[in-house]
mmCIF file of C-alpha atoms in Angstrom:
data_model
loop_
_atom_site.group_PDB
_atom_site.id
_atom_site.type_symbol
_atom_site.label_atom_id
_atom_site.label_comp_id
_atom_site.label_asym_id
_atom_site.label_seq_id
_atom_site.Cartn_x
_atom_site.Cartn_y
_atom_site.Cartn_z
ATOM 1 C CA UNK A 9 14.040 -33.129 -100.246
ATOM 2 C CA UNK A 10 15.192 -29.563 -99.826
ATOM 3 C CA UNK A 11 16.811 -29.307 -103.078
ATOM 4 C CA UNK A 12 14.028 -31.233 -105.243
ATOM 5 C CA UNK A 13 11.733 -28.194 -103.336
ATOM 6 C CA UNK A 14 14.351 -25.454 -104.496
ATOM 7 C CA UNK A 15 14.019 -26.557 -108.130
ATOM 8 C CA UNK A 16 11.171 -27.122 -108.705
ATOM 9 C CA UNK A 17 10.719 -23.153 -107.153
ATOM 10 C CA UNK A 18 13.079 -21.828 -110.012
ATOM 11 C CA UNK A 19 11.072 -23.829 -112.659
ATOM 12 C CA UNK A 20 7.469 -22.750 -111.110
ATOM 13 C CA UNK A 21 8.329 -19.091 -111.056
ATOM 14 C CA UNK A 22 10.207 -19.277 -114.798
ATOM 15 C CA UNK A 23 6.804 -20.585 -115.833
ATOM 16 C CA UNK A 24 4.921 -17.492 -113.800
ATOM 17 C CA UNK A 25 7.010 -15.137 -115.214
ATOM 18 C CA UNK A 26 6.861 -16.957 -119.000
ATOM 19 C CA UNK A 27 2.625 -16.903 -118.689
ATOM 20 C CA UNK A 28 3.106 -12.722 -117.512
ATOM 21 C CA UNK A 29 5.109 -12.387 -120.596
ATOM 22 C CA UNK A 30 2.669 -14.133 -122.535
ATOM 23 C CA UNK A 31 0.007 -12.197 -120.803
ATOM 24 C CA UNK A 32 1.166 -8.909 -122.147
ATOM 25 C CA UNK A 33 1.305 -9.807 -125.292
ATOM 26 C CA UNK A 34 -1.194 -7.991 -127.473
ATOM 27 C CA UNK A 35 -4.401 -10.303 -128.133
ATOM 28 C CA UNK A 36 -3.114 -10.911 -132.171
ATOM 29 C CA UNK A 37 0.237 -11.573 -131.141
ATOM 30 C CA UNK A 38 -0.909 -14.299 -128.308
ATOM 31 C CA UNK A 39 -3.010 -15.659 -130.935
ATOM 32 C CA UNK A 40 -0.329 -16.273 -133.302
ATOM 33 C CA UNK A 41 1.918 -18.046 -130.825
ATOM 34 C CA UNK A 42 -1.133 -19.590 -129.229
ATOM 35 C CA UNK A 43 -4.140 -20.741 -132.011
ATOM 36 C CA UNK A 44 -6.478 -21.468 -129.887
ATOM 37 C CA UNK A 45 -9.761 -19.386 -128.587
ATOM 38 C CA UNK A 46 -8.687 -18.222 -125.255
ATOM 39 C CA UNK A 47 -11.786 -17.589 -123.963
ATOM 40 C CA UNK A 48 -13.783 -20.564 -125.155
ATOM 41 C CA UNK A 49 -11.032 -22.104 -122.910
ATOM 42 C CA UNK A 50 -12.124 -20.203 -119.985
ATOM 43 C CA UNK A 51 -15.649 -21.340 -119.827
ATOM 44 C CA UNK A 52 -15.107 -24.632 -119.626
ATOM 45 C CA UNK A 53 -13.829 -24.484 -115.979
#
């Protein structure tokens, strides 16, 4: 169990790091990479 948690923790941190990098991109850049309307996405929740 411990090893799985360790691996998942590393993966989760890696994903969070990636997400922070994406959040730091200018809006135009992120639109090229993720051609979705983020504002529409957020209002669904």
